[in-house]
Every structure is written in structure tokens, then in C-alpha cells.
């Protein structure tokens, strides 16, 4: 900035930042504190923000309260990983086609992809349910993977296309002049150069797949063995009461790896978010 | 560029997997929804075409009209709050103060963490007897008794809106921040040399140049909010007594809960019509903005 902040402006900025950060982080702070409190303390008045006799017991007990917890966490990662692999495999060639070739209907298809992005899985749940049933995929991992990937493909195509447009065309053309086939050019010239973009797409897809695996899992799967974490957490909702401290502990263990990803890859995330802001 | 037949064939071959996938998992279901909406399909295998009966039923009862209005009110407040708070956040994150990078990272969790988990945390915060919000209010002496936010229609409605805002804010903030940073610095410098204050510069330089970003983001946010399912489902399942039942929730309850596929499909078609209208507006806005940029 050109003009320097006066002391009261700085104070105002930090005060504003504190309010903003509190809004964004309050559920996580409170969730973490709850995970440290004994259950009896949670259900007693007056309310206290800070835990008394805080302990990590919930992080130990949760594994016995919900024996399938580890499996749920694994399932979430497994589903997201397979979704990411499928999306990347489908999106890389498609994005290249859109970035480099002019053919009839290209604009229409791109527009179609953008439109798909606007439809949520919730709207198409009935036919998807019928489709999954016909294909015999209900109560398998595929019932969550197949529709999950479909709704992440369009935004990824847009994002990667934007990235590939920035790679100079002369590189492809030079390779063709040297006699390389189109497929060879894609594999040996474009793929390495597009790798940073592909990494962004992969990260965004993984996060998207992990964040959004609720409604398909809720509707297309009823077997504990395939349940991802978001649905598996309902196991902490007992008949009498919710075991909130263990629920929060399990939530934190489940999201820890994603949090680590944020810290290390936030630059890529910001780049990806702004390049392809077509999806929440 | 090469427009020979072989080049086109190559491009189509590259596109084939994506096209086949989307046609099977998105386009075909969309067509199937429209067909189903004219049938009395249910859990049983066979069903008949019933014409407009489903549509007459959902609009005849008057119930669904209320749901549509509620959905729009819910979406309107959620999107406007996201825009205001997102702009506020972007301004703060754009200010050159120490700790900037850390604050930017700390903004992201609600967006990145699996939605359901963030919603569970809000579920606890709203807990009537022991939750944080009710607890704090009582400790401060602002309310006499506990407030069960999710147990009453009005408070439950706003509770779900606030949670939706919370989930949407990081994306809006980061996007606005990027737009803010792409504004040429010399504009501000020139205005500053002319003696323009900070607030004046925001109103006359930053804000006008942010209009495309605001339009884009509010339309995208509108579509996402309109389709929002997880938040309401986990917090209230559409209750108490329907006060948080939006179109998506109503469709889910009818189709999956009661297994009335035909009636559910008719509701899904109405939603799709709205989403299509939003898309048309969005495409037009994007095109106009791009033309504006080209000039």
C-alpha cells in the first residue's frame, strides 16, 4: 500500500480480523475443546468454554465405542482416491482436446460441461438410484465413486483447459513437425508441462470428493463396511444421548490429513480456486 | 489450427470417455427424471403414465408453493450474507498487516473440511441446553433460559442459514481477494497522489472494478445454495414442522423417504427448471463481462 496505516487503522484491522476469524474458526475451536472434555462436563451447567480436567480420553475411547471408525476413515480416503484417479484419467485428455482443437460443437460441449456443474446430485437422486440398482452397484464402493466422480469432472475440465491454454501451441507444433504422433506429443510434451495444473486438479478433486461424500453415501449405501466417515459418524448418535466428545474427536482425526494438505498446498488451492471458480 | 478430419477424430477420441461418462451419469438421469415425473413410479417394478397428475398434485395442495417461496427466502439471505462477509474478509486479508499468510490459511477450513463434519460441529453449537451459543448467552446473562435453536421454526431457519453462510464464506472470500489483487496498483497510487482517502478509493476504484467478480460469485453461490442439502438434512431434516424444508429437502423426502419416485421426480423437474434459468442468467452475465473486458 502507498499510504501507511495509522495505529488506529491497524488496531481496527486486527479487531475486524479477530471477528472474522472467530466466525470462521469458532466451530473448530469449540469442537476441539469439546473433544477434550469429559462427557459429564458437557452435560452440566453453567456452560464453560475451557475444559476442566481436560483429557485425550475421547480419542482413545472412540475406537471402542464405534468399532468401525477406522474403517470409515479408510473408506473416505479410499473413495476419494479412486474418484481422483478416475477424474484425472478422464479430464486430462478432454481438457487437451478442448485446449488445442477447434471442432464443430466444441463450444456447445464446453457450455454443456459448465451446465452439468450447476446440477447437484441431489436433484438427480431418483434416476441415479435406479441406475445404480440396475447396474447392481447399490451397497458397494462404486455407488459412491461413480456418481461422485461425475459431478467433479466438468469443473476439472474447465480448470485444466484454462491451464493448458497457457502452454504455448508452438511446442505441440514443433513436435508434430519433427514427426511425433499426436498421442506421443500429448504424452511427452504436454503432460510434463501440464503437470502442475494436473496436480491442482487432483488436489481439488480429492478435497471435493472427500467434502461431498454425504448424499450418495446416505442414499446408495446402507452397509457399515462401505460407509464413509461423514455417515459413519452418525454411529455416535446413541439412543439416549449423543457422545459429543468422541464424535468431535473422531471428526478431528478424520480431517487432520486434509488440514495438513491445506497448510502445505494453500498456494495451489488459491490458484485453482480462482482459475476455475465454477464449483463450491 | 489443424482442422483436418484426423485432428477432429483425435479430439473426439480424447473427449469420448468424458462425454460417455457425463451422458450416462448426468444427462441420462436428467431425461429419466423428466419421464418419471409423468408416471406413478414407486418401489414397485411396474408403473403407468399419469400425465400431469404429479404436477397438479404438488401445485394444487399449496404446500409446495410455500416450499418454493421458503427456498428463495433461504437462498436470498444466505447468498447476500456470503457476499457481504466475503467482501469484508477479502478486504481484511488484502490489508498489508503481519500474519497475512496465516490468516489466509485459517480462512479455508470450512471450505475444505468434509461438509458433514463442519455441520456436526454446528449441531453441537446450537444444542439447546449445553451448546456454545446458548451457553455463552446464558453466562453473559443475555437470555434467562436455554435456547434450543433447532427446536423452533424461526431460530432453526436462521440457524441453517448461518451454517450455510459459514460453509460458503471461504470460497467467496478467497475469490474476492484474488479479484482485488488483480486491480492495477497504479490506479490506487494515482488516486492517492490526488489526495483520495482510503474509503473513497474503495468506493470509487475497488468496488466498481469488483463488480464482475461479485456478479459471477453471487450467481455461482446462488446455484450452490439453492442446491444445498447436507446442512439442512444434518441439522434439522427439514423440521421443525417443515420450517427448514427447502425444495431439495422436500424432493428427497418425497422420493427417497416415501419412495414416491414419480412425485419426487416432478419436484426435481421444477428444481431443474429453476437451475436452468439461473444457468442462462449466469452464461449471459459471463458473456457480457467477457465482452466488456475485450473492449
Coordinates of C-alpha atoms in Angstrom, one line a residue:
Chain A
X1 CA 0.0 0.0 0.0
X2 CA 1.1 3.5 -0.7
X3 CA -0.1 5.3 2.4
X4 CA 0.9 3.7 5.6
X5 CA -1.7 2.6 8.2
X6 CA -2.1 4.8 11.2
X7 CA -2.1 3.0 14.5
X8 CA -5.8 3.1 15.0
X9 CA -6.3 1.7 11.5
X10 CA -4.1 -1.3 12.3
X11 CA -6.0 -1.8 15.5
X12 CA -9.2 -1.7 13.5
X13 CA -7.9 -4.2 11.0
X14 CA -6.8 -6.7 13.7
X15 CA -10.1 -6.2 15.5
X16 CA -12.0 -6.9 12.3
X17 CA -9.7 -9.9 11.6
X18 CA -10.5 -11.3 15.1
X19 CA -14.2 -11.1 14.5
X20 CA -13.9 -12.7 11.0
X21 CA -11.5 -15.4 12.3
X22 CA -13.9 -16.2 15.2
X23 CA -16.8 -16.7 12.8
X24 CA -14.7 -19.0 10.6
X25 CA -13.0 -20.9 13.3
X26 CA -15.5 -21.0 16.2
X27 CA -16.9 -24.4 15.4
X28 CA -13.5 -25.9 15.1
X29 CA -12.2 -24.4 18.4
X30 CA -15.3 -25.4 20.2
X31 CA -15.3 -28.8 18.6
X32 CA -11.7 -29.3 19.7
X33 CA -12.4 -28.2 23.3
X34 CA -15.5 -30.5 23.4
X35 CA -13.3 -33.4 22.4
X36 CA -11.1 -32.8 25.4
X37 CA -14.0 -32.5 27.9
X38 CA -15.4 -35.5 29.8
X39 CA -19.0 -36.2 28.8
X40 CA -20.4 -35.3 32.2
X41 CA -18.9 -31.9 32.0
X42 CA -20.5 -31.3 28.6
X43 CA -23.9 -32.0 30.0
X44 CA -23.7 -29.8 33.0
X45 CA -24.5 -26.1 33.6
X46 CA -23.2 -23.4 33.7
X47 CA -21.6 -23.7 30.3
X48 CA -17.8 -23.4 30.3
X49 CA -15.7 -22.8 27.2
X50 CA -12.5 -24.1 28.7
X51 CA -12.3 -27.8 29.7
X52 CA -11.8 -28.7 33.4
X53 CA -9.8 -31.9 33.8
X54 CA -9.3 -32.0 30.0
X55 CA -8.0 -35.3 28.7
X56 CA -7.5 -37.1 25.4
X57 CA -9.7 -40.0 26.6
X58 CA -12.2 -39.4 23.9
X59 CA -9.5 -40.0 21.3
X60 CA -8.9 -43.4 22.9
X61 CA -12.5 -44.4 23.7
X62 CA -14.0 -43.6 20.4
X63 CA -12.3 -46.6 18.7
X64 CA -14.2 -49.0 21.1
X65 CA -17.5 -47.0 21.0
X66 CA -17.6 -47.2 17.3
X67 CA -15.6 -50.3 16.3
X68 CA -15.9 -49.5 12.5
X69 CA -14.4 -46.0 12.9
X70 CA -11.1 -46.9 11.4
X71 CA -12.9 -48.5 8.5
X72 CA -15.0 -45.4 7.9
X73 CA -11.9 -43.2 7.8
X74 CA -10.2 -45.6 5.4
X75 CA -13.4 -45.7 3.3
X76 CA -13.4 -42.0 3.0
X77 CA -9.9 -41.9 1.8
X78 CA -10.3 -44.9 -0.5
X79 CA -13.4 -43.4 -2.2
X80 CA -11.8 -40.0 -2.6
X81 CA -8.6 -41.6 -4.0
X82 CA -10.4 -43.7 -6.6
X83 CA -12.6 -40.7 -7.6
X84 CA -9.5 -38.6 -8.1
X85 CA -7.8 -41.3 -10.2
X86 CA -10.9 -41.6 -12.4
X87 CA -11.4 -37.8 -12.7
X88 CA -7.8 -37.2 -13.7
X89 CA -7.7 -40.0 -16.2
X90 CA -10.9 -38.7 -17.9
X91 CA -10.1 -35.0 -17.6
X92 CA -6.6 -34.8 -18.9
X93 CA -7.4 -35.9 -22.5
X94 CA -10.6 -34.0 -22.5
X95 CA -9.0 -30.7 -21.4
X96 CA -6.3 -31.2 -24.0
X97 CA -8.9 -31.7 -26.7
X98 CA -10.7 -28.5 -25.7
X99 CA -7.5 -26.5 -25.4
X100 CA -6.0 -27.4 -28.7
X101 CA -8.5 -28.5 -31.3
X102 CA -11.3 -26.5 -33.0
X103 CA -14.0 -28.8 -34.0
X104 CA -17.8 -28.5 -34.5
X105 CA -19.7 -28.4 -31.3
X106 CA -16.7 -27.7 -29.0
X107 CA -18.2 -24.6 -27.6
X108 CA -21.5 -26.3 -27.1
X109 CA -19.8 -29.2 -25.2
X110 CA -17.9 -26.8 -23.0
X111 CA -21.1 -25.0 -22.2
X112 CA -22.7 -28.3 -21.5
X113 CA -20.0 -29.2 -19.1
X114 CA -20.5 -25.9 -17.3
X115 CA -24.2 -26.6 -17.1
X116 CA -23.6 -30.0 -15.6
X117 CA -21.7 -28.3 -12.9
X118 CA -24.8 -26.4 -11.9
X119 CA -26.8 -29.5 -11.2
X120 CA -26.3 -31.1 -7.8
X121 CA -26.5 -34.9 -7.3
X122 CA -29.5 -34.3 -5.0
X123 CA -31.7 -33.3 -8.0
X124 CA -30.8 -36.5 -9.9
X125 CA -31.0 -38.8 -6.9
X126 CA -34.1 -40.8 -8.1
X127 CA -32.8 -41.8 -11.5
X128 CA -29.3 -42.3 -10.1
X129 CA -30.7 -44.6 -7.6
X130 CA -32.5 -46.6 -10.3
X131 CA -29.3 -46.6 -12.4
X132 CA -27.2 -47.8 -9.5
X133 CA -29.7 -50.5 -8.8
X134 CA -29.9 -51.6 -12.4
X135 CA -26.1 -51.8 -12.6
X136 CA -26.1 -53.7 -9.3
X137 CA -23.9 -51.1 -7.6
X138 CA -26.0 -50.4 -4.6
X139 CA -24.2 -51.1 -1.4
X140 CA -20.7 -51.1 -3.0
X141 CA -18.0 -48.5 -3.1
X142 CA -18.9 -47.9 -6.7
X143 CA -22.3 -46.4 -5.8
X144 CA -20.4 -43.6 -4.1
X145 CA -17.5 -43.4 -6.5
X146 CA -19.3 -43.4 -9.9
X147 CA -21.7 -40.5 -9.2
X148 CA -19.2 -38.7 -7.1
X149 CA -16.7 -38.5 -10.0
X150 CA -19.4 -37.4 -12.5
X151 CA -20.1 -34.2 -10.7
X152 CA -16.4 -33.3 -10.3
X153 CA -15.4 -33.9 -14.0
X154 CA -16.9 -30.7 -15.5
X155 CA -15.2 -28.2 -13.3
X156 CA -11.9 -30.0 -13.6
X157 CA -12.1 -30.0 -17.4
X158 CA -12.6 -26.2 -17.3
X159 CA -9.8 -25.7 -14.8
X160 CA -7.3 -27.8 -16.7
X161 CA -8.3 -26.4 -20.1
X162 CA -7.5 -22.9 -18.8
X163 CA -4.2 -24.1 -17.6
X164 CA -3.3 -25.9 -20.9
X165 CA -4.3 -22.8 -22.9
X166 CA -1.3 -21.1 -21.3
X167 CA 1.1 -23.7 -22.6
X168 CA 2.5 -22.3 -26.0
X169 CA 1.0 -24.0 -29.0
X170 CA 4.3 -23.8 -30.8
X171 CA 5.6 -26.6 -28.6
X172 CA 3.0 -29.1 -30.0
X173 CA 3.5 -27.8 -33.5
X174 CA 7.3 -28.2 -33.2
X175 CA 6.8 -31.8 -32.1
X176 CA 4.5 -32.5 -35.0
X177 CA 6.9 -31.0 -37.5
X178 CA 9.6 -33.3 -36.0
X179 CA 7.3 -36.2 -36.9
X180 CA 5.9 -37.1 -33.5
X181 CA 2.4 -38.5 -33.5
X182 CA -0.4 -36.6 -31.7
X183 CA -0.6 -39.0 -28.9
X184 CA 3.1 -39.0 -28.4
X185 CA 3.1 -35.2 -28.3
X186 CA 0.4 -35.3 -25.7
X187 CA 2.3 -37.8 -23.6
X188 CA 5.8 -36.5 -23.9
X189 CA 5.4 -32.7 -24.5
X190 CA 2.2 -31.6 -22.9
X191 CA 1.8 -33.9 -20.0
X192 CA 5.1 -32.9 -18.3
X193 CA 4.4 -29.2 -18.8
X194 CA 0.8 -29.5 -17.6
X195 CA 1.8 -31.5 -14.5
X196 CA 1.4 -28.5 -12.1
X197 CA -2.1 -28.0 -13.4
X198 CA -2.9 -31.6 -13.2
X199 CA -1.7 -31.6 -9.6
X200 CA -4.0 -28.7 -8.8
X201 CA -6.9 -30.6 -10.4
X202 CA -6.1 -33.7 -8.4
X203 CA -5.9 -31.9 -5.1
X204 CA -9.2 -30.0 -5.8
X205 CA -10.9 -33.3 -6.8
X206 CA -9.6 -35.1 -3.8
X207 CA -10.9 -32.4 -1.4
X208 CA -14.2 -32.1 -3.3
X209 CA -14.7 -35.9 -3.3
X210 CA -13.9 -36.0 0.5
X211 CA -16.0 -33.0 1.3
X212 CA -19.1 -34.0 -0.7
X213 CA -19.4 -37.7 0.1
X214 CA -22.7 -37.4 2.0
X215 CA -25.8 -37.7 -0.1
X216 CA -24.7 -40.5 -2.3
X217 CA -23.4 -42.5 0.6
X218 CA -26.7 -41.7 2.5
X219 CA -28.9 -42.9 -0.3
X220 CA -27.0 -45.6 -2.2
X221 CA -25.3 -47.5 0.7
X222 CA -26.6 -49.0 3.9
X223 CA -23.7 -51.3 4.7
X224 CA -21.4 -50.3 7.5
X225 CA -18.4 -51.8 5.8
X226 CA -18.6 -49.3 2.9
X227 CA -19.7 -46.3 4.9
X228 CA -17.5 -43.2 4.6
X229 CA -16.7 -41.1 7.7
X230 CA -19.5 -38.5 7.4
X231 CA -22.2 -41.2 7.5
X232 CA -20.2 -43.4 9.9
X233 CA -20.2 -40.5 12.4
X234 CA -23.9 -41.0 13.0
X235 CA -22.9 -44.1 15.0
X236 CA -22.1 -41.7 17.8
X237 CA -25.7 -40.6 18.0
X238 CA -26.9 -43.1 20.6
X239 CA -30.5 -43.8 21.6
X240 CA -30.4 -41.7 24.7
X241 CA -27.7 -39.2 24.0
X242 CA -25.0 -38.2 21.6
X243 CA -21.5 -38.9 22.6
X244 CA -20.4 -35.5 21.5
X245 CA -16.8 -35.6 22.8
X246 CA -16.0 -38.7 20.9
X247 CA -17.9 -37.5 17.9
X248 CA -15.7 -34.4 17.8
X249 CA -12.5 -36.4 18.5
X250 CA -13.4 -38.7 15.5
X251 CA -14.1 -35.7 13.4
X252 CA -10.7 -34.2 14.1
X253 CA -8.8 -37.4 13.4
X254 CA -10.8 -37.8 10.2
X255 CA -10.0 -34.3 8.9
X256 CA -6.4 -34.0 10.2
X257 CA -4.9 -35.2 6.9
X258 CA -7.0 -32.7 4.9
X259 CA -5.9 -29.9 7.3
X260 CA -2.3 -30.8 6.7
X261 CA -2.9 -30.7 3.0
X262 CA -4.3 -27.1 3.3
X263 CA -1.2 -25.9 5.1
X264 CA 1.2 -27.2 2.6
X265 CA -0.7 -26.7 -0.6
X266 CA -2.7 -23.5 0.1
X267 CA -0.9 -21.7 -2.7
X268 CA -2.1 -24.2 -5.3
X269 CA -5.5 -24.1 -3.7
X270 CA -5.9 -20.4 -4.2
X271 CA -4.6 -20.7 -7.7
X272 CA -7.0 -23.5 -8.5
X273 CA -9.9 -21.8 -6.8
X274 CA -9.5 -18.6 -8.8
X275 CA -8.7 -20.2 -12.1
X276 CA -11.7 -22.4 -12.1
X277 CA -14.2 -20.8 -9.8
X278 CA -17.1 -22.8 -11.1
X279 CA -17.8 -25.0 -8.1
X280 CA -18.4 -24.6 -4.5
Chain B
X1 CA -5.1 -24.6 -36.1
X2 CA -5.3 -28.0 -37.8
X3 CA -8.9 -28.6 -38.7
X4 CA -8.4 -31.7 -40.7
X5 CA -10.7 -34.7 -40.3
X6 CA -8.0 -36.7 -38.5
X7 CA -7.4 -33.9 -36.0
X8 CA -11.2 -33.8 -35.2
X9 CA -11.3 -37.5 -34.8
X10 CA -8.4 -37.4 -32.5
X11 CA -10.0 -34.7 -30.4
X12 CA -13.3 -36.6 -30.2
X13 CA -11.4 -39.8 -29.2
X14 CA -9.8 -37.8 -26.3
X15 CA -13.2 -36.5 -25.3
X16 CA -15.1 -39.8 -25.6
X17 CA -14.5 -41.0 -22.1
X18 CA -15.7 -37.7 -20.6
X19 CA -18.7 -37.5 -22.9
X20 CA -19.8 -41.1 -22.3
X21 CA -19.4 -40.7 -18.5
X22 CA -21.4 -37.4 -18.3
X23 CA -24.1 -38.6 -20.7
X24 CA -24.6 -41.8 -18.7
X25 CA -24.4 -40.4 -15.1
X26 CA -25.8 -36.9 -15.6
X27 CA -27.7 -36.5 -18.9
X28 CA -29.5 -39.8 -18.9
X29 CA -30.7 -39.4 -15.3
X30 CA -31.9 -35.9 -16.2
X31 CA -34.1 -37.4 -19.1
X32 CA -35.2 -40.2 -16.8
X33 CA -36.3 -37.7 -14.2
X34 CA -38.5 -35.9 -16.7
X35 CA -40.0 -39.2 -17.9
X36 CA -40.6 -40.4 -14.3
X37 CA -42.3 -37.2 -13.4
X38 CA -45.2 -38.2 -15.6
X39 CA -45.6 -41.6 -14.0
X40 CA -46.8 -43.0 -10.7
X41 CA -43.5 -44.9 -10.2
X42 CA -42.8 -46.2 -6.7
X43 CA -41.0 -49.0 -5.1
X44 CA -42.9 -51.5 -7.2
X45 CA -41.4 -52.6 -10.5
X46 CA -44.2 -51.6 -12.9
X47 CA -45.8 -48.2 -13.2
X48 CA -48.1 -46.2 -15.5
X49 CA -48.1 -42.8 -17.2
X50 CA -50.4 -40.4 -15.4
X51 CA -49.9 -37.3 -17.4
X52 CA -49.7 -34.0 -15.4
X53 CA -51.2 -35.6 -12.3
X54 CA -48.0 -35.2 -10.3
X55 CA -47.6 -31.6 -11.2
X56 CA -51.2 -30.9 -10.4
X57 CA -50.9 -32.5 -7.1
X58 CA -47.8 -30.7 -6.0
X59 CA -49.1 -27.3 -7.0
X60 CA -52.7 -28.0 -6.1
X61 CA -52.0 -28.7 -2.4
X62 CA -50.4 -25.2 -2.0
X63 CA -47.8 -26.8 0.2
X64 CA -45.1 -26.9 -2.5
X65 CA -45.6 -23.2 -3.3
X66 CA -44.7 -22.4 0.3
X67 CA -41.7 -24.6 -0.1
X68 CA -40.6 -22.7 -3.2
X69 CA -41.0 -19.4 -1.5
X70 CA -39.1 -20.6 1.5
X71 CA -36.3 -21.9 -0.7
X72 CA -35.9 -18.5 -2.3
X73 CA -36.0 -16.6 1.0
X74 CA -33.4 -19.0 2.4
X75 CA -31.2 -18.7 -0.7
X76 CA -31.5 -14.9 -0.8
X77 CA -30.4 -14.3 2.8
X78 CA -27.7 -16.9 2.6
X79 CA -26.2 -15.5 -0.6
X80 CA -26.4 -11.9 0.5
X81 CA -24.7 -12.6 3.8
X82 CA -22.0 -14.6 2.0
X83 CA -21.3 -11.7 -0.3
X84 CA -21.1 -9.1 2.5
X85 CA -19.0 -11.2 4.8
X86 CA -16.8 -12.4 1.9
X87 CA -16.1 -8.9 0.9
X88 CA -15.3 -7.9 4.5
X89 CA -13.0 -10.9 4.7
X90 CA -11.3 -10.1 1.4
X91 CA -10.6 -6.5 2.5
X92 CA -9.1 -7.7 5.7
X93 CA -6.9 -10.4 4.0
X94 CA -5.8 -7.8 1.4
X95 CA -4.5 -5.4 4.0
X96 CA -0.8 -5.4 4.4
X97 CA -0.6 -6.5 8.1
X98 CA 1.7 -9.1 9.6
X99 CA 0.2 -12.5 9.8
X100 CA -1.5 -12.2 6.4
X101 CA -0.4 -15.6 5.1
X102 CA -1.5 -17.4 8.3
X103 CA -4.9 -15.6 8.2
X104 CA -5.4 -16.7 4.6
X105 CA -4.7 -20.3 5.5
X106 CA -7.0 -20.1 8.5
X107 CA -9.9 -18.9 6.3
X108 CA -10.0 -22.2 4.4
X109 CA -11.1 -24.9 6.8
X110 CA -14.9 -24.6 6.4
X111 CA -14.5 -25.0 2.7
X112 CA -12.0 -27.9 2.7
X113 CA -13.2 -29.9 5.7
X114 CA -15.8 -32.5 4.7
X115 CA -19.1 -30.6 4.9
X116 CA -20.8 -33.0 7.2
X117 CA -18.2 -32.7 9.8
X118 CA -18.4 -28.9 10.0
X119 CA -22.2 -29.3 10.2
X120 CA -21.9 -31.7 13.1
X121 CA -19.9 -29.1 15.0
X122 CA -22.6 -26.5 14.3
X123 CA -25.1 -29.1 15.6
X124 CA -23.3 -29.0 18.9
X125 CA -23.0 -25.2 19.0
X126 CA -26.8 -25.0 18.5
X127 CA -27.5 -27.5 21.2
X128 CA -30.2 -26.0 23.4
X129 CA -29.1 -26.9 26.8
X130 CA -25.4 -27.2 26.7
X131 CA -24.3 -25.8 23.3
X132 CA -21.8 -23.0 23.0
X133 CA -24.1 -20.3 21.7
X134 CA -26.9 -20.9 24.2
X135 CA -24.3 -21.4 26.9
X136 CA -22.5 -18.2 26.2
X137 CA -25.7 -16.2 26.0
X138 CA -26.7 -17.5 29.4
X139 CA -23.3 -17.0 31.0
X140 CA -23.4 -13.4 29.8
X141 CA -26.9 -13.0 31.3
X142 CA -28.4 -12.1 27.9
X143 CA -31.0 -14.8 28.0
X144 CA -32.7 -16.3 31.0
X145 CA -33.2 -19.9 30.0
X146 CA -31.5 -22.2 27.4
X147 CA -32.5 -21.7 23.8
X148 CA -32.9 -24.8 21.7
X149 CA -32.1 -23.1 18.3
X150 CA -33.1 -26.1 16.2
X151 CA -36.3 -26.8 18.1
X152 CA -38.3 -23.7 16.9
X153 CA -39.2 -22.8 13.4
X154 CA -37.8 -19.3 13.3
X155 CA -34.5 -20.0 15.0
X156 CA -34.0 -23.2 13.1
X157 CA -34.4 -21.4 9.8
X158 CA -31.8 -18.8 10.7
X159 CA -29.5 -21.4 12.2
X160 CA -29.4 -23.3 8.9
X161 CA -28.8 -20.1 7.0
X162 CA -25.9 -19.1 9.3
X163 CA -24.3 -22.6 8.8
X164 CA -24.7 -22.3 5.0
X165 CA -23.1 -18.9 5.1
X166 CA -20.2 -20.2 7.2
X167 CA -19.5 -23.0 4.7
X168 CA -19.7 -20.7 1.7
X169 CA -17.7 -17.7 3.0
X170 CA -14.1 -19.1 2.5
X171 CA -14.7 -19.6 -1.2
X172 CA -16.2 -16.2 -1.7
X173 CA -13.5 -14.5 0.4
X174 CA -10.6 -16.1 -1.5
X175 CA -12.2 -15.4 -4.9
X176 CA -12.9 -11.7 -3.9
X177 CA -9.3 -11.4 -2.6
X178 CA -7.9 -12.7 -5.9
X179 CA -10.1 -10.2 -7.8
X180 CA -9.0 -7.4 -5.5
X181 CA -5.4 -8.2 -6.1
X182 CA -5.7 -8.1 -9.8
X183 CA -6.7 -4.4 -9.7
X184 CA -3.7 -2.5 -11.0
X185 CA -1.9 -0.8 -8.2
X186 CA -1.2 2.4 -10.2
X187 CA -4.9 3.3 -10.1
X188 CA -4.8 3.5 -6.3
X189 CA -1.4 5.3 -6.4
X190 CA -2.8 7.9 -8.8
X191 CA -5.9 8.5 -6.7
X192 CA -3.7 8.6 -3.6
X193 CA -1.5 11.3 -5.2
X194 CA -4.6 13.3 -5.9
X195 CA -5.4 13.1 -2.2
X196 CA -8.2 10.4 -2.2
X197 CA -8.7 8.7 1.1
X198 CA -8.8 5.0 1.8
X199 CA -12.6 4.8 1.9
X200 CA -13.1 7.0 -1.2
X201 CA -10.7 4.8 -3.1
X202 CA -12.5 1.6 -2.0
X203 CA -15.9 3.1 -3.1
X204 CA -14.7 4.6 -6.4
X205 CA -11.9 2.2 -7.5
X206 CA -12.0 -1.2 -5.8
X207 CA -15.8 -1.7 -5.7
X208 CA -16.6 -0.8 -9.3
X209 CA -13.7 -3.0 -10.6
X210 CA -15.0 -5.8 -8.4
X211 CA -18.5 -5.8 -10.0
X212 CA -17.7 -8.7 -12.5
X213 CA -16.4 -10.8 -9.6
X214 CA -19.4 -10.0 -7.4
X215 CA -21.8 -10.9 -10.2
X216 CA -20.0 -14.2 -11.1
X217 CA -19.7 -15.2 -7.5
X218 CA -23.3 -14.4 -6.5
X219 CA -24.7 -16.4 -9.4
X220 CA -22.5 -19.4 -8.6
X221 CA -23.3 -19.1 -4.9
X222 CA -27.0 -18.8 -5.8
X223 CA -26.9 -22.1 -7.6
X224 CA -24.9 -23.8 -4.9
X225 CA -27.1 -22.5 -2.1
X226 CA -30.3 -23.4 -3.9
X227 CA -29.0 -27.0 -4.2
X228 CA -27.8 -27.1 -0.6
X229 CA -28.8 -30.4 1.0
X230 CA -26.3 -31.6 3.7
X231 CA -26.6 -28.7 6.0
X232 CA -30.4 -28.8 6.5
X233 CA -30.5 -32.6 6.4
X234 CA -28.0 -33.0 9.2
X235 CA -29.2 -30.1 11.4
X236 CA -33.0 -30.4 11.1
X237 CA -34.0 -32.8 8.4
X238 CA -36.4 -30.1 7.2
X239 CA -38.1 -29.6 10.6
X240 CA -39.4 -28.5 13.0
X241 CA -42.7 -28.8 11.2
X242 CA -41.3 -28.0 7.8
X243 CA -39.8 -24.7 8.7
X244 CA -36.5 -25.5 7.1
X245 CA -37.9 -27.7 4.2
X246 CA -36.4 -26.3 1.0
X247 CA -37.2 -27.8 -2.4
X248 CA -34.2 -30.2 -2.3
X249 CA -35.2 -31.5 1.1
X250 CA -38.8 -31.8 0.1
X251 CA -37.8 -33.7 -3.0
X252 CA -35.6 -36.0 -1.0
X253 CA -38.3 -36.7 1.5
X254 CA -40.9 -37.5 -1.2
X255 CA -38.6 -39.6 -3.4
X256 CA -36.3 -41.4 -1.1
X257 CA -38.1 -41.1 2.2
X258 CA -41.6 -42.0 1.0
X259 CA -40.5 -43.9 -2.2
X260 CA -42.8 -41.8 -4.4
X261 CA -40.5 -41.6 -7.3
X262 CA -43.0 -40.1 -9.7
X263 CA -44.0 -37.2 -7.4
X264 CA -40.4 -36.7 -6.3
X265 CA -39.3 -36.6 -10.0
X266 CA -41.9 -33.9 -10.6
X267 CA -40.4 -31.8 -7.8
X268 CA -36.9 -32.4 -9.2
X269 CA -38.0 -31.2 -12.6
X270 CA -39.3 -27.9 -11.1
X271 CA -35.9 -27.5 -9.4
X272 CA -34.1 -28.3 -12.7
X273 CA -36.2 -25.6 -14.4
X274 CA -35.1 -23.0 -11.8
X275 CA -31.4 -24.2 -12.1
X276 CA -31.6 -23.9 -15.9
X277 CA -32.9 -20.3 -15.6
X278 CA -30.0 -19.5 -13.2
X279 CA -27.6 -21.0 -15.7
X280 CA -28.9 -18.9 -18.6
X281 CA -28.6 -15.8 -16.5
X282 CA -25.0 -16.9 -15.5
X283 CA -23.9 -17.6 -19.1
X284 CA -25.3 -14.3 -20.2
X285 CA -23.6 -12.4 -17.4
X286 CA -20.3 -14.2 -18.2
X287 CA -20.5 -13.4 -21.9
X288 CA -21.3 -9.8 -21.2
X289 CA -18.5 -9.5 -18.8
X290 CA -16.0 -11.0 -21.3
X291 CA -17.2 -8.6 -24.0
X292 CA -16.7 -5.8 -21.5
X293 CA -13.2 -7.0 -20.9
X294 CA -12.4 -7.2 -24.6
X295 CA -13.2 -3.6 -25.2

